[in-house]
mmCIF file of C-alpha atoms in Angstrom:
data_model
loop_
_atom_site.group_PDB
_atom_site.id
_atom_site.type_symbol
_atom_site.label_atom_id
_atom_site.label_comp_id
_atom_site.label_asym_id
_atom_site.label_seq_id
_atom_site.Cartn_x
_atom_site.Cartn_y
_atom_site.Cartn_z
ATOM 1 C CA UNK A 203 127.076 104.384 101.466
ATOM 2 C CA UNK A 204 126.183 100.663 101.456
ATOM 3 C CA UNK A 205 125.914 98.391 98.092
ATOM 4 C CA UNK A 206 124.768 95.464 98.223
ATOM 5 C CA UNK A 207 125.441 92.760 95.020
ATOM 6 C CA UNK A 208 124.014 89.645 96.551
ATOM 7 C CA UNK A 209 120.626 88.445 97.473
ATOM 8 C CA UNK A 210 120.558 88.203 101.105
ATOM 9 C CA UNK A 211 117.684 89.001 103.947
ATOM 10 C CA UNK A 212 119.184 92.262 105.806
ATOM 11 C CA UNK A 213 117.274 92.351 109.201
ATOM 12 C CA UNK A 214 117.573 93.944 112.315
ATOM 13 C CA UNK A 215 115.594 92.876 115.374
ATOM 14 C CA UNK A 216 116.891 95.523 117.609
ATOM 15 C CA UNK A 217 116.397 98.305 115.385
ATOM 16 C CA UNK A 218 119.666 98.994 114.124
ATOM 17 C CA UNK A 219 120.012 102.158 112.905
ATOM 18 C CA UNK A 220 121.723 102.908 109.677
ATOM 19 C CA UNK A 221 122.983 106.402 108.156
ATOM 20 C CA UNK A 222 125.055 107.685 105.514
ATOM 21 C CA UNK A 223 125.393 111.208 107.792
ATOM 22 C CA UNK A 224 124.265 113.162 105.316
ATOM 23 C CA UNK A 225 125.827 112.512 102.177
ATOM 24 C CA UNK A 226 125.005 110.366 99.176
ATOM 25 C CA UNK A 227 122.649 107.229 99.644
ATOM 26 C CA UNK A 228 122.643 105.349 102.507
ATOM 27 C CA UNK A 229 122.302 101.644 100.618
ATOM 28 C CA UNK A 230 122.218 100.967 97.176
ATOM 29 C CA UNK A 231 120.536 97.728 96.085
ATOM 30 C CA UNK A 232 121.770 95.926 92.960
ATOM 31 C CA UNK A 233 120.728 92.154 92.886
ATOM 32 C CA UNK A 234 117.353 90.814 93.293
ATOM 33 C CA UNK A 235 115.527 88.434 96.033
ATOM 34 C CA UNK A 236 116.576 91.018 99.165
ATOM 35 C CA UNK A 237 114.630 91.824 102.290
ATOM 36 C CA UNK A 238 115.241 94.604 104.439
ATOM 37 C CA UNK A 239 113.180 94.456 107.689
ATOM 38 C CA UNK A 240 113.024 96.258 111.146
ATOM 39 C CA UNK A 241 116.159 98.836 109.949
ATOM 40 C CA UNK A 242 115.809 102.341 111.246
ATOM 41 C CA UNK A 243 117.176 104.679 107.882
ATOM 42 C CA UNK A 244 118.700 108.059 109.199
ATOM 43 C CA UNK A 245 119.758 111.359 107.587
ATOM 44 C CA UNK A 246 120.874 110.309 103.728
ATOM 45 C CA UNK A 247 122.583 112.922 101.465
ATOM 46 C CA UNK A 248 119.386 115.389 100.236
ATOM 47 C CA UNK A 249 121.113 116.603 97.165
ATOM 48 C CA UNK A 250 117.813 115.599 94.855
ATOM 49 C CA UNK A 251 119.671 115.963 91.313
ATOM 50 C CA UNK A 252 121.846 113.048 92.145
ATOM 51 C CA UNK A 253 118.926 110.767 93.985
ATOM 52 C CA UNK A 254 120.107 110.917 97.294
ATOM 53 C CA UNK A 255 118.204 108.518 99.086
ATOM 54 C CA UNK A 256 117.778 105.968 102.113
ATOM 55 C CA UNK A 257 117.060 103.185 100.226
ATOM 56 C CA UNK A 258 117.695 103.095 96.416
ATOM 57 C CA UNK A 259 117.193 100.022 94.014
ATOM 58 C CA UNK A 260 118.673 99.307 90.960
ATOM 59 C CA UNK A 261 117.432 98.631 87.605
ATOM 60 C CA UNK A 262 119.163 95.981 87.716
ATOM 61 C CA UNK A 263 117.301 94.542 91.085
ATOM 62 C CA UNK A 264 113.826 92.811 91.848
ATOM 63 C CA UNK A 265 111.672 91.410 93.794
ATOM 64 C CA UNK A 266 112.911 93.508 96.637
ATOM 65 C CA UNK A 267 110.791 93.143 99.998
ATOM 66 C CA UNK A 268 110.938 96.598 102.016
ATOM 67 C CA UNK A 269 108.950 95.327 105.547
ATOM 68 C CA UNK A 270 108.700 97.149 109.017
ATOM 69 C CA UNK A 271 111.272 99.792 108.124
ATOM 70 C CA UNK A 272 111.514 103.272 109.447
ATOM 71 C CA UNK A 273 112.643 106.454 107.365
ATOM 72 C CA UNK A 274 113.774 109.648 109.149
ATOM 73 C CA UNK A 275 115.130 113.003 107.643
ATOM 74 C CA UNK A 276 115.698 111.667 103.681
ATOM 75 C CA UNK A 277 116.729 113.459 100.434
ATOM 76 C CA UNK A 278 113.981 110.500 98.714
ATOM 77 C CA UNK A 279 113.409 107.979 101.493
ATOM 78 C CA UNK A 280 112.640 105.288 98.672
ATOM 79 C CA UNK A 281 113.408 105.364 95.238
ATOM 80 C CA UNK A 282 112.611 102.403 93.032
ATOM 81 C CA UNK A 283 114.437 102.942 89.500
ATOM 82 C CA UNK A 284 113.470 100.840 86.587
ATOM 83 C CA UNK A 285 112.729 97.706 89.027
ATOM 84 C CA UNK A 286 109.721 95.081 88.991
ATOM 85 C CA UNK A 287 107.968 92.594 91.356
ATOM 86 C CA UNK A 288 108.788 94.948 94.377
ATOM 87 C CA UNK A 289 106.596 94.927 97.832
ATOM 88 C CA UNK A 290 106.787 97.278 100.716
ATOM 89 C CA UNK A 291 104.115 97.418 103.920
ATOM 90 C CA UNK A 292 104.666 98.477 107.309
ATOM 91 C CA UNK A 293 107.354 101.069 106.911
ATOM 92 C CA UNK A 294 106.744 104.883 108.709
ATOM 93 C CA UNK A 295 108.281 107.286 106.528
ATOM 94 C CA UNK A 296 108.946 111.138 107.366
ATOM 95 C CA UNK A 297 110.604 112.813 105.170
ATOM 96 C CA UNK A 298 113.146 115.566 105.188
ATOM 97 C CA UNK A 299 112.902 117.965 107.585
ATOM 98 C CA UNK A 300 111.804 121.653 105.061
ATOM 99 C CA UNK A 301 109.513 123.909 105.460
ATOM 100 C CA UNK A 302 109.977 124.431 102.023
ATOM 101 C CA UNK A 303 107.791 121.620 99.907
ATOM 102 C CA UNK A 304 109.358 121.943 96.710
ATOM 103 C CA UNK A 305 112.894 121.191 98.349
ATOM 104 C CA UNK A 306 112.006 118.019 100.167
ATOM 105 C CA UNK A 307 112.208 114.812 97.976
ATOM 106 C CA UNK A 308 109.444 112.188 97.292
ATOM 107 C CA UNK A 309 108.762 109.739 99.946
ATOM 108 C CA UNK A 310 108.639 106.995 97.596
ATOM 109 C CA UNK A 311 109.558 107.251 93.796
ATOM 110 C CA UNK A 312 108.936 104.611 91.274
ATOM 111 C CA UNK A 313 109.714 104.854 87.725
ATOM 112 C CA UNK A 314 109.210 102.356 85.746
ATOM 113 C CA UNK A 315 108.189 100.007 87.997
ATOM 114 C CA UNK A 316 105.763 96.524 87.368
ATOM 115 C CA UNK A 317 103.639 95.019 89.553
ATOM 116 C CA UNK A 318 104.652 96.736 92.556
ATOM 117 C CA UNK A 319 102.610 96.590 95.924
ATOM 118 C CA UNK A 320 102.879 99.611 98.470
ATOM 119 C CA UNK A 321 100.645 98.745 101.515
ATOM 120 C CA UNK A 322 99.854 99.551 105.115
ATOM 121 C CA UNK A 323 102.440 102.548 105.112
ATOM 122 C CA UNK A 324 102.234 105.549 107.544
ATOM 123 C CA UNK A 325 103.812 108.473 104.740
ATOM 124 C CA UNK A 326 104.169 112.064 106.019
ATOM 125 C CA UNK A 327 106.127 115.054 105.549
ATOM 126 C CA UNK A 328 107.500 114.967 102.207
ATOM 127 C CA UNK A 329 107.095 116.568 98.851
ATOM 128 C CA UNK A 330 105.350 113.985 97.170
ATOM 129 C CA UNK A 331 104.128 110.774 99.761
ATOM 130 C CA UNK A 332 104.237 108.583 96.667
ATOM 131 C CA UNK A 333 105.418 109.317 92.942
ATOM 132 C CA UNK A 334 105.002 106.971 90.416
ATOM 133 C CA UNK A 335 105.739 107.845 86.825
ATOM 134 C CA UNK A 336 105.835 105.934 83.200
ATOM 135 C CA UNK A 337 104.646 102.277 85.366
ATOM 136 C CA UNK A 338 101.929 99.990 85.118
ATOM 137 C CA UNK A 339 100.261 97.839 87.922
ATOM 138 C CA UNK A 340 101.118 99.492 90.701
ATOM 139 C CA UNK A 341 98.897 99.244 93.867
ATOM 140 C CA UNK A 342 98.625 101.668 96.768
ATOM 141 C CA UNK A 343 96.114 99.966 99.426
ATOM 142 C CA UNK A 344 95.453 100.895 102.996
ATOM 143 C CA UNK A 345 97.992 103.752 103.498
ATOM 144 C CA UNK A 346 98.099 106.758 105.302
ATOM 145 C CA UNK A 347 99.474 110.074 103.896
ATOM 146 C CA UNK A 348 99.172 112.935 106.090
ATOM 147 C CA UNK A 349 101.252 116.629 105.300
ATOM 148 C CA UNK A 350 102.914 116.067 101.802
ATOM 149 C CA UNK A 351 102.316 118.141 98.845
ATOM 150 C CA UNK A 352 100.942 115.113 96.856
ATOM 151 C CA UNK A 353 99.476 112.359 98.722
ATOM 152 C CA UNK A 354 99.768 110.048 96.178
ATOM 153 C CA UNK A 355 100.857 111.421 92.167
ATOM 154 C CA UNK A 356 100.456 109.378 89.307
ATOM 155 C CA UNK A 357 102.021 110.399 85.942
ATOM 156 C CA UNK A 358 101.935 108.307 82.924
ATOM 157 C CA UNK A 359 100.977 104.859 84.488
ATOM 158 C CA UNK A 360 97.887 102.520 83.659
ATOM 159 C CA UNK A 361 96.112 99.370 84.816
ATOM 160 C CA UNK A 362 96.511 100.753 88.600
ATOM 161 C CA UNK A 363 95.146 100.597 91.656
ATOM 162 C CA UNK A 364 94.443 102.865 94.655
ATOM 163 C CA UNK A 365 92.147 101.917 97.352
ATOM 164 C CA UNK A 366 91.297 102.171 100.854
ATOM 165 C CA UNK A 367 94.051 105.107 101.743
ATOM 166 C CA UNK A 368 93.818 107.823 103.947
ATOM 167 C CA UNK A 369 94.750 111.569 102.488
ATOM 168 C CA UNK A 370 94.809 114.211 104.558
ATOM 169 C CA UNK A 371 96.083 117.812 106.107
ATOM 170 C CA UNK A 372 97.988 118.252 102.650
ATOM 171 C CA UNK A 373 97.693 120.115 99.401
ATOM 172 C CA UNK A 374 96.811 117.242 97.623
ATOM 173 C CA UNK A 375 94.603 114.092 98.401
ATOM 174 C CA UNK A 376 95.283 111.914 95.149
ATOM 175 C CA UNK A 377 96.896 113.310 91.972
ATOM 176 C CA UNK A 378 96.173 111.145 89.212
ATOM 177 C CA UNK A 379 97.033 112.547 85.517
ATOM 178 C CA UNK A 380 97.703 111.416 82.055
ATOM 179 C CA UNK A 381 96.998 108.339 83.019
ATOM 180 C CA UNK A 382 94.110 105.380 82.189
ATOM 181 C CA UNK A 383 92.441 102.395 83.636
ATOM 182 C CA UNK A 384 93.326 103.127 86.690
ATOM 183 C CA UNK A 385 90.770 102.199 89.524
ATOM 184 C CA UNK A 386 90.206 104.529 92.719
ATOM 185 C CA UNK A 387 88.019 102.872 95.447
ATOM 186 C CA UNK A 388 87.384 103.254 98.872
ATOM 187 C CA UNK A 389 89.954 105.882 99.445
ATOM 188 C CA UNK A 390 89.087 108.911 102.186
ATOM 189 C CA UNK A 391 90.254 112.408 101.507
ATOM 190 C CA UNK A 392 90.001 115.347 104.324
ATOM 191 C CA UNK A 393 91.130 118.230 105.076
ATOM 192 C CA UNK A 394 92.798 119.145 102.170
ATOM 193 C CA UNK A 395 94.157 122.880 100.991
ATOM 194 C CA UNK A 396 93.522 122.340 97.547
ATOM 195 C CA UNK A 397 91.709 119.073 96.447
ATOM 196 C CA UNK A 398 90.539 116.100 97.654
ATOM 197 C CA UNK A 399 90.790 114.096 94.970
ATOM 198 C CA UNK A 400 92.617 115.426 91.526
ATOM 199 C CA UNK A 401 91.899 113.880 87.542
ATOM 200 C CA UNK A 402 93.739 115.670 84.466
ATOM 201 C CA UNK A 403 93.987 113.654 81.702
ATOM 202 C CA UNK A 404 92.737 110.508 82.952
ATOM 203 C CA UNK A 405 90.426 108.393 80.528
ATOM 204 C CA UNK A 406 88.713 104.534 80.914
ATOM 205 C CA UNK A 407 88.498 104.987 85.175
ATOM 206 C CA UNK A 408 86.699 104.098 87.478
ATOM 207 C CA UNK A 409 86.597 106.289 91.035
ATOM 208 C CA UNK A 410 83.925 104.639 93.140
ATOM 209 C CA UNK A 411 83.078 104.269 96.931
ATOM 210 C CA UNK A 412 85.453 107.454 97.711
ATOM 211 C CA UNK A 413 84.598 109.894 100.557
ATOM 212 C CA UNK A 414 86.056 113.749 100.092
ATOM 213 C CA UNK A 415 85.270 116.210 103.214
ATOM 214 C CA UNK A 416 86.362 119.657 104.162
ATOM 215 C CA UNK A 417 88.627 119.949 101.294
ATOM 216 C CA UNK A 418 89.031 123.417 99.023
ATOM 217 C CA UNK A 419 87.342 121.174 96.406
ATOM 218 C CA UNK A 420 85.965 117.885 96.665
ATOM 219 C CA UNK A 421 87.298 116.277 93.057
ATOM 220 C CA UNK A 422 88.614 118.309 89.842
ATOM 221 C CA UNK A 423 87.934 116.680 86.506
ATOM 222 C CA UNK A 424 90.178 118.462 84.098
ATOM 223 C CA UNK A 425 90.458 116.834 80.027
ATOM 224 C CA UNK A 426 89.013 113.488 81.262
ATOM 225 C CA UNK A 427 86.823 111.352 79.162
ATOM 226 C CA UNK A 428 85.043 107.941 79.299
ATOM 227 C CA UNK A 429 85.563 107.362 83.099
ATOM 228 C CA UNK A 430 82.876 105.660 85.659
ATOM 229 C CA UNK A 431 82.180 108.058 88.974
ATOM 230 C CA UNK A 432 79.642 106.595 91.511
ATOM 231 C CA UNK A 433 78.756 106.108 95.151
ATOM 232 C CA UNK A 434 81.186 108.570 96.151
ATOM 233 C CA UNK A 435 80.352 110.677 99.059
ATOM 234 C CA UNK A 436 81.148 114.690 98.681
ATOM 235 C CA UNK A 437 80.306 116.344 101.949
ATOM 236 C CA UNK A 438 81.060 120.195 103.485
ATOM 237 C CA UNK A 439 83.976 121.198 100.779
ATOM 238 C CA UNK A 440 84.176 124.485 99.747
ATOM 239 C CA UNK A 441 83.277 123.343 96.102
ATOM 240 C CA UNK A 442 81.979 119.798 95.855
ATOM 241 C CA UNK A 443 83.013 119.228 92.041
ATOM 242 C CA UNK A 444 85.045 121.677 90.197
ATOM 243 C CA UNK A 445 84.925 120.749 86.124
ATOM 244 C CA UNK A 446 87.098 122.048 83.376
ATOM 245 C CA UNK A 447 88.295 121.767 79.775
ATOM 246 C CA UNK A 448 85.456 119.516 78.462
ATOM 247 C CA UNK A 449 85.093 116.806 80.952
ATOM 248 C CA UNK A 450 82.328 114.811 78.835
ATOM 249 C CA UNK A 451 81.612 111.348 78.069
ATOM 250 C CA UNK A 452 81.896 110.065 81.422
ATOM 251 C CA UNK A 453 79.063 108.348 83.700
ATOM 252 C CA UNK A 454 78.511 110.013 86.841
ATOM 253 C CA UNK A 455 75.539 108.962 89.026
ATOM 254 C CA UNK A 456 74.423 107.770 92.415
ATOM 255 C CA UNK A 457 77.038 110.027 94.116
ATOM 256 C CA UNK A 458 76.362 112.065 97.197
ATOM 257 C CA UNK A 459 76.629 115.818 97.337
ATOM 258 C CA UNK A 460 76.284 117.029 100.613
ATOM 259 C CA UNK A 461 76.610 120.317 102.196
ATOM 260 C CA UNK A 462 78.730 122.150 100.474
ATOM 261 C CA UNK A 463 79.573 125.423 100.266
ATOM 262 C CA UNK A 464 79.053 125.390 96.440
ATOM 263 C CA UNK A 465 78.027 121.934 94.694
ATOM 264 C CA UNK A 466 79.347 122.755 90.942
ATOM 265 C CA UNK A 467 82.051 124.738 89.433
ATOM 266 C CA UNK A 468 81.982 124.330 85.656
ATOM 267 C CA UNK A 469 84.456 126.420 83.496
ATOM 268 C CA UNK A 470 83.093 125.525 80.592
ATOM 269 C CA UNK A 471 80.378 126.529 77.442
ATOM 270 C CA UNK A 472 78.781 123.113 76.542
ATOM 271 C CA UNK A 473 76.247 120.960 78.349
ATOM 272 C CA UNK A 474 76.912 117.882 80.217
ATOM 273 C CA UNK A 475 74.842 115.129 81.822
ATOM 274 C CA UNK A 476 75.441 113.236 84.598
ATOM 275 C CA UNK A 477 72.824 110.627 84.779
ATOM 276 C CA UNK A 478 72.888 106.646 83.780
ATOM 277 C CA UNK A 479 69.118 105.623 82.494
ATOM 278 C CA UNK A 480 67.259 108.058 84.755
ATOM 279 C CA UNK A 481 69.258 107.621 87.598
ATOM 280 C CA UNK A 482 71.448 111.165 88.801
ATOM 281 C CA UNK A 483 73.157 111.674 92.337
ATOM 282 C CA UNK A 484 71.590 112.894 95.319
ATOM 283 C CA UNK A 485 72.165 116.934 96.065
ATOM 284 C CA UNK A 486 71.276 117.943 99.073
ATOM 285 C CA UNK A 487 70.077 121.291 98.424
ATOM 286 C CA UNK A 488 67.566 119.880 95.522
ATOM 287 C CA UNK A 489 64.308 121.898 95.706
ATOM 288 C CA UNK A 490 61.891 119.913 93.978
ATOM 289 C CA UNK A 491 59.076 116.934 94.266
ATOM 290 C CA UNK A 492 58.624 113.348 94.274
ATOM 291 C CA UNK A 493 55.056 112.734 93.111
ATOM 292 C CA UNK A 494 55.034 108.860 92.078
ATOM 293 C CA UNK A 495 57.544 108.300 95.219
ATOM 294 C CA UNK A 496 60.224 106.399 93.424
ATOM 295 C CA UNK A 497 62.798 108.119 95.273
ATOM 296 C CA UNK A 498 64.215 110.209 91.958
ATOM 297 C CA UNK A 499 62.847 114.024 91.912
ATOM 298 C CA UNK A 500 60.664 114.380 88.890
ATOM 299 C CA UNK A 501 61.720 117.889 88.211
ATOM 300 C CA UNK A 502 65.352 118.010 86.654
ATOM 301 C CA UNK A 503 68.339 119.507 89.325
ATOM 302 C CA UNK A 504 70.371 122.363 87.205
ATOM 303 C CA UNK A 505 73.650 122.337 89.699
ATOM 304 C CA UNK A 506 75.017 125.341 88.670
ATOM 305 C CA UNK A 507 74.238 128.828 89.846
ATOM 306 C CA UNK A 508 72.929 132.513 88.665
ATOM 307 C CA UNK A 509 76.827 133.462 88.007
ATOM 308 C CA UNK A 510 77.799 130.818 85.488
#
């Protein structure tokens, strides 16, 4: 159970290992300017109510560098409390060992966090890969999540950024809610149970360049308004789009629809459009003619079905 008061550079080149044997947090970090680099954290305390974590940082600490690190068998492996200016790439984190989900901490937690980078991570295994609550620009670029329950879960935070991450073989690609101008690019999303990519609550967005694949449903729009969707590609889900609770107001056009099982599931009673000036998304079961071969079907596409 390691605190550390002064700014120093903590860094192992032989891959020290560090453990707090199961109980409590293995270091505590309560000044600002530290590294940590090439340490290998090992079986912290997992009682969640108390934080029990690898790594935890201090309100009081910042502009904390968290490099080449690996995180084995965690209550949270990371847990960033009320902390700014924070970067951490490079680290493998699996988290605690449960077969139960809702008993395994987050990965990584931020809360209240400012301009924090998390980049080039390999995240597995844990409840949530990455948590961030109440915080505002945070970016999570070029990750990959595989087996949480949440890949990446965003509560309350705005003026973020997630692109080019991989989600997959969990419940959850990317959980973004009650949230806005937040900015999802580039990001894949396969094999999940549930969805690909989640919105509830989420207004002034822009999700663009995504691909979702083989997922339960491609991307769920619940209560969100005034966002940008294009040029994503939505290919062999069980449900390509599943809409709810309004969903209106926001542009969605020039995204692919590919092959799946169902293309729209809209609980709703009220018409929406997604087209910008003429210009829809492709569907690839569209039955219907091109006679002035502009490449935009002249007869209007109707995506739902004879049961809605």
């Amino acid at each position: 159970n390691f605190l550390i008061y002064n700014d120093i550079d903590l860094i192992s080149y032989e891959g020290a290992i560090v453990t707090s044997v199961g109980y409590g947090s293995i270091i505590k970090l309560y000044n600002n300017n530290i590294i940590i680099k090439g340490l290998n954290f090992y079986n912290s305390g997992k009682d969640l109510s108390i934080k029990s974590s690898c790594l935890f940082v201090d309100k009081k600490a910042y502009n904390i560098n968290i490099i080449n690190n690996n995180f084995l068998d965690c209550g949270f492996s990371i847990w960033i409390d009320k902390s700014n200016n924070n970067y951490f790439s490079y680290n493998n984190i699996l988290g605690t060992i449960n077969k139960i989900v809702s008993d395994r901490g987050n990965n990584i937690q931020l809360f209240r966090n400012c301009k924090t980078m998390v980049k080039n991570n390999y995240v597995y295994n844990g409840r949530d890969g990455i948590y961030i609550s109440n915080s505002m620009y945070v970016d999570v670029t070029s990750n990959i999540f595989f087996d949480n329950r949440f890949c990446v879960h965003y509560m309350y935070s705005h003026n973020c950024l997630i692109k080019n991450n991989h989600f997959m073989d969990s419940s959850v690609g990317s959980a973004i809610m009650y949230s806005k101008f937040v900015k999802i690019y580039d990001n894949f999303s396969i094999y999940n149970k549930e969805h690909g990519f989640l919105f509830r609550d989420i207004l002034y967005s822009k999700i663009i360049y995504n691909k979702s694949l083989y997922n339960a449903d491609g991307i769920f729009l619940g209560s969100c308004y005034y966002n940008d969707i294009n040029h994503n590609n939505f290919i062999k889900n069980s449900i390509a789009a599943k809409v709810s609770n309004g969903s209106s107001y926001n542009d969605v056009y020039r995204n692919n629809f590919i092959e799946n099982k169902q293309q729209v599931k809209y609980l709703d009673a009220k018409f929406i459009y997604w087209n910008i000036n003429g210009v829809g998304n492709y569907w690839s079961h569209y039955i219907g003619w091109d006679v002035n071969c502009d490449g935009i079907g002249d007869k209007k596409f109707y995506v739902t079905n004879i049961s809605d």
